Amino acid sequence: MKKIAIIGGGAAGYFCAANLKKSNKYEVSLFEQGQRVLKKVKISGGGRCNVTHNIFEVRPFASNYPRGERELISPLHQFQAKDTLSWFLKKDIKIIAESDGRMFPTTNDSQTIINCLENEAKKNQVKTYLSHKLVRIVNKGNRFQLDFKNNESLEFDRVLICTGSSEQGYQLATQLGHSITERAPSLFSFKIKHPTFKDLSGISFADCQLKLTFKDSKKSFKSSGPLLITHWGLSGPAILKLSAWAAREMKVANYKATLHVDLKVANLQGVLNDFKSNKAKSKVSNVFPNELPKRFWHNLIQYLKIDSDKLWADVNKKELSAMMDSIAKLELNINGQNRFKDEFVECGGVALKEINLKTMESKLVPGLYFAGEILDVDGVTGGFNFQNAWTTSWITAQNITL
């Protein structure tokens, strides 16, 4: 009987376990270094689990991966978002889309996904071992010796490493001759202090256009979407997407950059001129563009040193110009990044050129497989990183028993 080891009790590890059908030809053991499994699944999407995204064409879906866009096309042809939905539906779990494309179980509870994965792994007689930290893998030619921190050593015929962005997995991959591409945090918010955001934590803008520039580089990055003011600066989908695409450049710049913000007020100049003409006797503080929150507008006119009691009739050209620049061309200094400790994503990982992406087997070490975030693949926010886990671990499950 062949022995298979899965290293890592996250989304990729458990999805592989859930797809390794019960067989008398092999036995499967899953090792997790912590005391709990599926921790990221538990907290994803605010505890609802953002399973995937409702784009069902492979190339448009793949375009949401700053690292791995081209390489993921082939794997996604094997198992993509619609296959994920079908897989869970067969387990009586329906996944539905929200208006922004993110997809969640109808229960709106990540425990639904956790219970499903654990039950399927149990059905397949996968044995799970908690608090088992693997410190070394020795390649013995046709077998692997796994040495654990508790001095236990076990041998296996096939090994899947799917340890996410933990240091453990990168060390194990390096021990076995694999190279790790440059790593950097991804999907983080920006630390920004600006008078217009003072005491506005929780206030959001429905649609903004962003551009990120650097002092010592000609490179720039653009993003659009919802923007959220936080205690420390700015977050929201538009910021998280920007941080993903610019992850390595932001790290090099020590998270110092300039953010150019267009709050996208339709026909801004016309709107402000209309206020001056048709709301002439109204106070500046009481009449403002519909797209802007009232508290933000009050901060803005205070920042521009415009008297809140001033009438629109008395607003001069210089003040109108300053308003337009602060709404459509707001420049903000970024002075750091803020990560969600348990939910963050990291770019960089095992170099994809060293992996057979049709099987997820190592090109360097026969019998060794990789899946999930340990690979040099990372997606923007919205369910794309989980889909990478489902796709690569499903492919692994189809091939690791051969």
Tab-separated table of C-alpha atoms in Angstrom:
chain	number	residue	atom	x	y	z
A	1	MET	CA	0.000	0.000	0.000
A	2	LYS	CA	1.420	3.372	-1.060
A	3	LYS	CA	1.629	6.113	1.542
A	4	ILE	CA	0.780	9.741	0.746
A	5	ALA	CA	1.584	12.694	3.007
A	6	ILE	CA	-0.167	16.064	2.821
A	7	ILE	CA	1.790	18.791	4.590
A	8	GLY	CA	-0.527	21.637	5.617
A	9	GLY	CA	-4.081	21.690	6.912
A	10	GLY	CA	-5.366	24.663	4.946
A	11	ALA	CA	-7.707	25.002	1.973
A	12	ALA	CA	-5.365	23.281	-0.494
A	13	GLY	CA	-4.468	20.412	1.837
A	14	TYR	CA	-8.048	19.636	2.736
A	15	PHE	CA	-9.388	19.992	-0.791
A	16	CYS	CA	-6.801	17.491	-1.955
A	17	ALA	CA	-7.762	15.180	0.921
A	18	ALA	CA	-11.438	15.600	0.014
A	19	ASN	CA	-10.701	14.486	-3.561
A	20	LEU	CA	-8.534	11.457	-2.759
A	21	LYS	CA	-11.133	8.716	-2.871
A	22	LYS	CA	-11.022	5.893	-0.346
A	23	SER	CA	-8.829	3.127	-1.753
A	24	ASN	CA	-7.059	-0.026	-0.613
A	25	LYS	CA	-4.113	0.949	-2.825
A	26	TYR	CA	-2.920	3.875	-0.705
A	27	GLU	CA	-3.310	5.524	2.671
A	28	VAL	CA	-3.250	9.286	3.241
A	29	SER	CA	-1.956	11.262	6.216
A	30	LEU	CA	-2.404	15.011	6.653
A	31	PHE	CA	-0.025	16.889	8.946
A	32	GLU	CA	-0.748	20.347	10.410
A	33	GLN	CA	1.876	22.133	12.499
A	34	GLY	CA	-0.751	24.104	14.466
A	35	GLN	CA	-3.571	23.009	16.721
A	36	ARG	CA	-6.341	23.970	14.256
A	37	VAL	CA	-6.948	23.336	10.567
A	38	LEU	CA	-8.561	25.531	7.886
A	39	LYS	CA	-7.875	28.756	9.811
A	40	LYS	CA	-7.952	31.043	6.747
A	41	VAL	CA	-11.136	29.419	5.517
A	42	LYS	CA	-12.712	30.175	8.892
A	43	ILE	CA	-12.005	33.923	8.794
A	44	SER	CA	-12.285	34.520	5.037
A	45	GLY	CA	-14.894	37.029	3.924
A	46	GLY	CA	-15.619	38.143	7.467
A	47	GLY	CA	-16.372	34.573	8.519
A	48	ARG	CA	-18.558	33.826	5.469
A	49	CYS	CA	-15.822	32.295	3.247
A	50	ASN	CA	-15.346	33.925	-0.161
A	51	VAL	CA	-15.144	30.575	-2.005
A	52	THR	CA	-14.440	31.866	-5.523
A	53	HIS	CA	-15.446	34.542	-8.065
A	54	ASN	CA	-18.211	34.370	-10.677
A	55	ILE	CA	-16.062	34.681	-13.789
A	56	PHE	CA	-16.489	31.466	-15.756
A	57	GLU	CA	-14.128	32.112	-18.664
A	58	VAL	CA	-10.585	31.020	-17.980
A	59	ARG	CA	-8.542	33.886	-19.443
A	60	PRO	CA	-10.578	36.714	-17.853
A	61	PHE	CA	-10.410	34.812	-14.556
A	62	ALA	CA	-6.636	34.341	-14.846
A	63	SER	CA	-6.159	38.075	-15.473
A	64	ASN	CA	-6.818	38.610	-11.748
A	65	TYR	CA	-3.473	37.078	-10.733
A	66	PRO	CA	-0.562	39.555	-10.583
A	67	ARG	CA	1.742	36.533	-10.344
A	68	GLY	CA	0.702	33.395	-12.243
A	69	GLU	CA	-1.715	34.866	-14.787
A	70	ARG	CA	-0.238	33.090	-17.808
A	71	GLU	CA	0.756	29.893	-16.005
A	72	LEU	CA	-2.679	29.332	-14.411
A	73	ILE	CA	-4.521	29.204	-17.731
A	74	SER	CA	-3.784	25.519	-18.256
A	75	PRO	CA	-4.671	24.429	-14.676
A	76	LEU	CA	-7.894	26.473	-14.778
A	77	HIS	CA	-8.928	24.631	-17.934
A	78	GLN	CA	-8.830	21.480	-15.790
A	79	PHE	CA	-10.697	22.899	-12.785
A	80	GLN	CA	-12.110	26.433	-12.713
A	81	ALA	CA	-14.708	28.423	-10.757
A	82	LYS	CA	-17.747	26.691	-12.271
A	83	ASP	CA	-16.189	23.324	-11.371
A	84	THR	CA	-15.797	24.544	-7.783
A	85	LEU	CA	-19.504	25.415	-7.668
A	86	SER	CA	-20.439	21.998	-9.098
A	87	TRP	CA	-18.186	20.206	-6.617
A	88	PHE	CA	-19.781	21.875	-3.603
A	89	LEU	CA	-23.291	21.554	-5.054
A	90	LYS	CA	-22.793	17.787	-5.190
A	91	LYS	CA	-22.208	18.025	-1.436
A	92	ASP	CA	-25.505	19.977	-1.095
A	93	ILE	CA	-23.742	23.313	-0.638
A	94	LYS	CA	-24.944	26.083	-2.909
A	95	ILE	CA	-22.567	28.958	-3.677
A	96	ILE	CA	-24.061	32.248	-4.899
A	97	ALA	CA	-22.604	35.506	-6.182
A	98	GLU	CA	-22.905	38.978	-4.728
A	99	SER	CA	-23.085	42.104	-6.881
A	100	ASP	CA	-19.295	42.513	-6.897
A	101	GLY	CA	-18.714	38.951	-8.130
A	102	ARG	CA	-17.566	37.429	-4.854
A	103	MET	CA	-19.185	34.065	-4.158
A	104	PHE	CA	-20.273	32.714	-0.768
A	105	PRO	CA	-22.204	29.696	0.526
A	106	THR	CA	-25.912	30.484	0.945
A	107	THR	CA	-25.487	29.850	4.672
A	108	ASN	CA	-23.122	32.845	4.849
A	109	ASP	CA	-21.055	30.782	7.263
A	110	SER	CA	-17.512	29.579	6.602
A	111	GLN	CA	-18.155	26.649	8.963
A	112	THR	CA	-20.308	25.166	6.187
A	113	ILE	CA	-17.220	24.871	3.972
A	114	ILE	CA	-15.032	23.641	6.840
A	115	ASN	CA	-17.501	20.916	7.820
A	116	CYS	CA	-17.785	19.787	4.207
A	117	LEU	CA	-14.032	19.507	3.675
A	118	GLU	CA	-13.456	17.732	6.987
A	119	ASN	CA	-16.324	15.305	6.348
A	120	GLU	CA	-15.095	14.451	2.854
A	121	ALA	CA	-11.547	13.890	4.118
A	122	LYS	CA	-12.935	11.643	6.847
A	123	LYS	CA	-14.985	9.670	4.284
A	124	ASN	CA	-11.787	9.139	2.335
A	125	GLN	CA	-10.141	7.822	5.517
A	126	VAL	CA	-7.519	10.583	5.580
A	127	LYS	CA	-5.797	10.617	8.961
A	128	THR	CA	-5.186	14.113	10.353
A	129	TYR	CA	-2.335	14.861	12.749
A	130	LEU	CA	-2.292	18.196	14.596
A	131	SER	CA	0.730	19.871	16.249
A	132	HIS	CA	3.035	18.006	13.861
A	133	LYS	CA	5.677	20.420	12.680
A	134	LEU	CA	7.757	19.002	9.854
A	135	VAL	CA	11.361	20.166	10.032
A	136	ARG	CA	12.972	18.141	7.272
A	137	ILE	CA	12.172	16.041	4.217
A	138	VAL	CA	14.868	13.654	3.044
A	139	ASN	CA	14.588	12.477	-0.550
A	140	LYS	CA	15.543	8.799	-0.581
A	141	GLY	CA	15.124	8.327	-4.318
A	142	ASN	CA	11.793	6.529	-4.491
A	143	ARG	CA	10.619	7.440	-0.982
A	144	PHE	CA	10.624	10.446	1.355
A	145	GLN	CA	11.621	10.498	5.000
A	146	LEU	CA	9.692	13.067	7.016
A	147	ASP	CA	11.348	14.232	10.241
A	148	PHE	CA	9.098	15.999	12.728
A	149	LYS	CA	9.962	18.356	15.584
A	150	ASN	CA	8.900	15.716	18.135
A	151	ASN	CA	11.721	13.477	16.794
A	152	GLU	CA	9.267	11.215	14.978
A	153	SER	CA	10.348	10.038	11.511
A	154	LEU	CA	7.987	8.537	8.939
A	155	GLU	CA	8.393	7.422	5.335
A	156	PHE	CA	6.050	8.120	2.413
A	157	ASP	CA	5.904	7.399	-1.311
A	158	ARG	CA	4.324	10.732	-2.320
A	159	VAL	CA	4.336	14.132	-0.616
A	160	LEU	CA	2.213	17.227	-1.200
A	161	ILE	CA	3.485	20.476	0.335
A	162	CYS	CA	0.676	23.022	0.690
A	163	THR	CA	1.696	25.123	3.668
A	164	GLY	CA	0.458	28.486	2.376
A	165	SER	CA	2.798	31.380	3.034
A	166	SER	CA	4.359	29.879	6.166
A	167	GLU	CA	8.118	29.876	6.445
A	168	GLN	CA	8.027	26.136	7.049
A	169	GLY	CA	6.968	25.313	3.497
A	170	TYR	CA	9.563	27.526	1.842
A	171	GLN	CA	12.300	25.894	3.933
A	172	LEU	CA	11.108	22.411	3.013
A	173	ALA	CA	10.959	23.307	-0.688
A	174	THR	CA	14.473	24.758	-0.537
A	175	GLN	CA	15.785	21.626	1.199
A	176	LEU	CA	14.535	19.626	-1.769
A	177	GLY	CA	16.295	21.848	-4.317
A	178	HIS	CA	13.483	24.231	-5.280
A	179	SER	CA	14.003	27.969	-5.699
A	180	ILE	CA	11.756	30.558	-4.042
A	181	THR	CA	10.948	33.732	-5.953
A	182	GLU	CA	11.120	37.134	-4.285
A	183	ARG	CA	8.527	37.302	-1.538
A	184	ALA	CA	6.521	40.339	-0.434
A	185	PRO	CA	3.249	41.041	1.377
A	186	SER	CA	0.203	41.347	-0.870
A	187	LEU	CA	-3.386	42.467	-0.217
A	188	PHE	CA	-2.646	45.069	2.425
A	189	SER	CA	-4.066	48.484	3.253
A	190	PHE	CA	-2.151	51.774	3.168
A	191	LYS	CA	-1.134	53.876	6.134
A	192	ILE	CA	-2.072	57.453	5.250
A	193	LYS	CA	-2.654	60.514	7.373
A	194	HIS	CA	-4.584	63.359	5.770
A	195	PRO	CA	-6.890	66.053	7.206
A	196	THR	CA	-9.742	65.081	4.870
A	197	PHE	CA	-9.929	61.612	6.510
A	198	LYS	CA	-9.844	62.788	10.130
A	199	ASP	CA	-12.359	60.909	12.339
A	200	LEU	CA	-13.971	59.264	9.294
A	201	SER	CA	-13.122	55.610	9.965
A	202	GLY	CA	-15.771	53.425	8.331
A	203	ILE	CA	-16.768	55.974	5.693
A	204	SER	CA	-16.592	54.578	2.142
A	205	PHE	CA	-16.729	55.742	-1.476
A	206	ALA	CA	-18.572	53.519	-3.933
A	207	ASP	CA	-16.261	53.992	-6.922
A	208	CYS	CA	-12.826	55.602	-7.158
A	209	GLN	CA	-9.954	55.700	-9.623
A	210	LEU	CA	-6.486	55.211	-8.096
A	211	LYS	CA	-2.949	55.578	-9.366
A	212	LEU	CA	0.184	54.647	-7.434
A	213	THR	CA	3.551	56.273	-8.181
A	214	PHE	CA	7.030	56.053	-6.659
A	215	LYS	CA	9.681	58.695	-6.072
A	216	ASP	CA	12.578	56.757	-7.598
A	217	SER	CA	10.770	54.737	-10.243
A	218	LYS	CA	8.905	55.411	-13.467
A	219	LYS	CA	6.596	52.492	-12.741
A	220	SER	CA	2.986	53.238	-11.850
A	221	PHE	CA	-0.068	51.119	-11.094
A	222	LYS	CA	-3.779	51.793	-11.509
A	223	SER	CA	-6.874	50.414	-9.858
A	224	SER	CA	-10.544	51.264	-9.468
A	225	GLY	CA	-13.406	50.327	-7.196
A	226	PRO	CA	-14.712	50.948	-3.663
A	227	LEU	CA	-12.515	52.805	-1.172
A	228	LEU	CA	-12.760	52.581	2.623
A	229	ILE	CA	-11.374	55.021	5.210
A	230	THR	CA	-9.875	53.243	8.226
A	231	HIS	CA	-8.276	54.277	11.528
A	232	TRP	CA	-4.850	54.102	9.912
A	233	GLY	CA	-5.576	55.256	6.349
A	234	LEU	CA	-7.237	53.622	3.357
A	235	SER	CA	-8.445	50.133	2.528
A	236	GLY	CA	-11.233	48.556	0.474
A	237	PRO	CA	-11.162	46.515	-2.768
A	238	ALA	CA	-9.503	49.263	-4.852
A	239	ILE	CA	-6.597	49.556	-2.386
A	240	LEU	CA	-6.190	45.803	-1.937
A	241	LYS	CA	-6.057	45.262	-5.717
A	242	LEU	CA	-3.455	48.012	-6.013
A	243	SER	CA	-1.347	46.484	-3.238
A	244	ALA	CA	-1.404	43.114	-5.004
A	245	TRP	CA	-0.198	44.409	-8.365
A	246	ALA	CA	2.461	46.638	-6.754
A	247	ALA	CA	3.480	44.220	-3.973
A	248	ARG	CA	7.159	43.904	-4.840
A	249	GLU	CA	7.601	47.558	-5.835
A	250	MET	CA	6.019	48.686	-2.558
A	251	LYS	CA	8.400	46.473	-0.576
A	252	VAL	CA	11.419	47.896	-2.442
A	253	ALA	CA	10.150	51.435	-1.746
A	254	ASN	CA	9.769	50.584	1.960
A	255	TYR	CA	6.035	51.271	1.580
A	256	LYS	CA	6.598	54.923	0.754
A	257	ALA	CA	4.684	56.075	-2.336
A	258	THR	CA	2.156	58.587	-3.624
A	259	LEU	CA	-1.486	57.694	-4.117
A	260	HIS	CA	-3.436	59.766	-6.635
A	261	VAL	CA	-7.173	59.581	-5.991
A	262	ASP	CA	-10.097	60.521	-8.224
A	263	LEU	CA	-13.325	60.219	-6.223
A	264	LYS	CA	-15.180	60.137	-9.548
A	265	VAL	CA	-17.850	62.776	-9.148
A	266	ALA	CA	-19.698	62.799	-12.466
A	267	ASN	CA	-19.317	66.092	-14.376
A	268	LEU	CA	-17.530	67.600	-11.378
A	269	GLN	CA	-16.863	71.037	-12.855
A	270	GLY	CA	-20.460	71.315	-14.077
A	271	VAL	CA	-21.820	70.274	-10.682
A	272	LEU	CA	-19.772	72.866	-8.784
A	273	ASN	CA	-20.644	75.603	-11.291
A	274	ASP	CA	-24.304	74.643	-10.963
A	275	PHE	CA	-24.086	75.051	-7.183
A	276	LYS	CA	-22.622	78.516	-7.668
A	277	SER	CA	-25.378	79.502	-10.109
A	278	ASN	CA	-28.462	77.706	-8.782
A	279	LYS	CA	-27.629	77.221	-5.087
A	280	ALA	CA	-26.072	80.659	-4.714
A	281	LYS	CA	-27.748	81.430	-1.382
A	282	SER	CA	-26.964	78.042	0.158
A	283	LYS	CA	-24.056	77.530	2.511
A	284	VAL	CA	-21.074	75.624	1.110
A	285	SER	CA	-21.337	73.205	4.037
A	286	ASN	CA	-24.931	72.251	3.179
A	287	VAL	CA	-24.721	71.664	-0.588
A	288	PHE	CA	-22.189	69.205	-2.049
A	289	PRO	CA	-21.880	66.465	-4.698
A	290	ASN	CA	-24.095	63.415	-4.107
A	291	GLU	CA	-21.160	60.997	-4.459
A	292	LEU	CA	-19.379	62.442	-1.402
A	293	PRO	CA	-20.224	61.668	2.237
A	294	LYS	CA	-21.274	64.765	4.190
A	295	ARG	CA	-18.583	64.386	6.867
A	296	PHE	CA	-15.880	64.055	4.239
A	297	TRP	CA	-17.127	67.234	2.524
A	298	HIS	CA	-16.968	69.137	5.823
A	299	ASN	CA	-13.388	67.940	6.366
A	300	LEU	CA	-12.532	68.909	2.813
A	301	ILE	CA	-13.721	72.523	3.003
A	302	GLN	CA	-12.015	72.868	6.361
A	303	TYR	CA	-8.783	71.525	4.823
A	304	LEU	CA	-9.138	74.078	1.996
A	305	LYS	CA	-9.700	76.839	4.564
A	306	ILE	CA	-13.126	77.695	3.154
A	307	ASP	CA	-15.541	79.088	5.729
A	308	SER	CA	-18.384	76.576	6.248
A	309	ASP	CA	-20.882	79.467	6.411
A	310	LYS	CA	-19.742	80.870	3.099
A	311	LEU	CA	-22.442	81.024	0.424
A	312	TRP	CA	-21.914	79.300	-2.901
A	313	ALA	CA	-22.380	82.690	-4.613
A	314	ASP	CA	-19.216	83.901	-2.893
A	315	VAL	CA	-16.983	80.975	-3.817
A	316	ASN	CA	-14.211	82.280	-6.088
A	317	LYS	CA	-12.429	80.592	-9.005
A	318	LYS	CA	-9.381	79.692	-6.906
A	319	GLU	CA	-11.580	77.936	-4.350
A	320	LEU	CA	-13.540	76.108	-7.066
A	321	SER	CA	-10.281	74.934	-8.589
A	322	ALA	CA	-9.020	73.757	-5.185
A	323	MET	CA	-12.251	71.791	-4.650
A	324	MET	CA	-11.911	70.098	-8.027
A	325	ASP	CA	-8.275	69.162	-7.412
A	326	SER	CA	-9.087	67.740	-3.963
A	327	ILE	CA	-11.888	65.607	-5.370
A	328	ALA	CA	-10.440	64.489	-8.711
A	329	LYS	CA	-6.684	64.848	-8.138
A	330	LEU	CA	-6.166	64.236	-4.427
A	331	GLU	CA	-2.518	63.329	-3.727
A	332	LEU	CA	-1.794	61.310	-0.612
A	333	ASN	CA	1.516	60.212	0.896
A	334	ILE	CA	1.660	56.531	1.840
A	335	ASN	CA	3.784	55.886	4.933
A	336	GLY	CA	3.488	52.159	5.482
A	337	GLN	CA	1.237	49.143	5.129
A	338	ASN	CA	-1.206	47.374	7.395
A	339	ARG	CA	-1.831	43.650	7.124
A	340	PHE	CA	-4.597	41.438	8.418
A	341	LYS	CA	-2.542	39.119	10.612
A	342	ASP	CA	-4.363	35.870	9.856
A	343	GLU	CA	-5.828	36.564	6.440
A	344	PHE	CA	-2.954	38.150	4.556
A	345	VAL	CA	-1.631	36.849	1.261
A	346	GLU	CA	1.999	36.852	0.185
A	347	CYS	CA	3.395	37.034	-3.318
A	348	GLY	CA	6.354	34.894	-4.221
A	349	GLY	CA	6.893	31.185	-3.644
A	350	VAL	CA	8.056	28.029	-5.388
A	351	ALA	CA	9.066	28.990	-8.925
A	352	LEU	CA	6.409	27.827	-11.388
A	353	LYS	CA	9.017	26.856	-14.001
A	354	GLU	CA	10.002	24.049	-11.613
A	355	ILE	CA	6.474	22.584	-11.513
A	356	ASN	CA	4.603	20.486	-14.075
A	357	LEU	CA	1.384	22.509	-14.061
A	358	LYS	CA	-0.572	19.696	-15.708
A	359	THR	CA	-0.028	17.479	-12.643
A	360	MET	CA	1.416	19.840	-9.962
A	361	GLU	CA	4.369	17.456	-9.590
A	362	SER	CA	7.854	18.827	-9.127
A	363	LYS	CA	10.049	18.707	-12.225
A	364	LEU	CA	13.056	18.351	-9.933
A	365	VAL	CA	11.866	15.692	-7.465
A	366	PRO	CA	9.557	12.900	-8.701
A	367	GLY	CA	6.775	12.148	-6.224
A	368	LEU	CA	6.802	15.656	-4.733
A	369	TYR	CA	3.807	17.947	-5.347
A	370	PHE	CA	2.907	21.557	-4.528
A	371	ALA	CA	-0.469	23.303	-4.313
A	372	GLY	CA	-1.957	26.580	-3.120
A	373	GLU	CA	-0.258	29.711	-1.928
A	374	ILE	CA	3.198	28.144	-1.493
A	375	LEU	CA	3.449	28.482	-5.276
A	376	ASP	CA	4.473	31.762	-6.906
A	377	VAL	CA	0.801	32.557	-7.543
A	378	ASP	CA	-1.307	35.225	-5.888
A	379	GLY	CA	-4.585	36.813	-6.825
A	380	VAL	CA	-6.374	40.045	-6.089
A	381	THR	CA	-9.109	40.077	-3.466
A	382	GLY	CA	-12.431	38.457	-4.306
A	383	GLY	CA	-12.033	34.659	-4.074
A	384	PHE	CA	-9.164	34.251	-6.519
A	385	ASN	CA	-6.640	32.945	-3.979
A	386	PHE	CA	-9.039	30.248	-2.804
A	387	GLN	CA	-9.651	29.239	-6.416
A	388	ASN	CA	-5.905	28.797	-6.850
A	389	ALA	CA	-6.008	26.457	-3.844
A	390	TRP	CA	-9.001	24.480	-5.165
A	391	THR	CA	-7.566	24.221	-8.689
A	392	THR	CA	-4.006	23.166	-7.862
A	393	SER	CA	-5.014	20.741	-5.087
A	394	TRP	CA	-7.723	19.117	-7.236
A	395	ILE	CA	-5.170	18.546	-9.995
A	396	THR	CA	-2.774	17.115	-7.420
A	397	ALA	CA	-5.456	14.694	-6.194
A	398	GLN	CA	-5.960	13.403	-9.753
A	399	ASN	CA	-2.248	12.655	-10.175
A	400	ILE	CA	-0.601	11.909	-6.836
A	401	THR	CA	-2.050	8.394	-6.637
A	402	LEU	CA	-0.886	7.333	-10.115
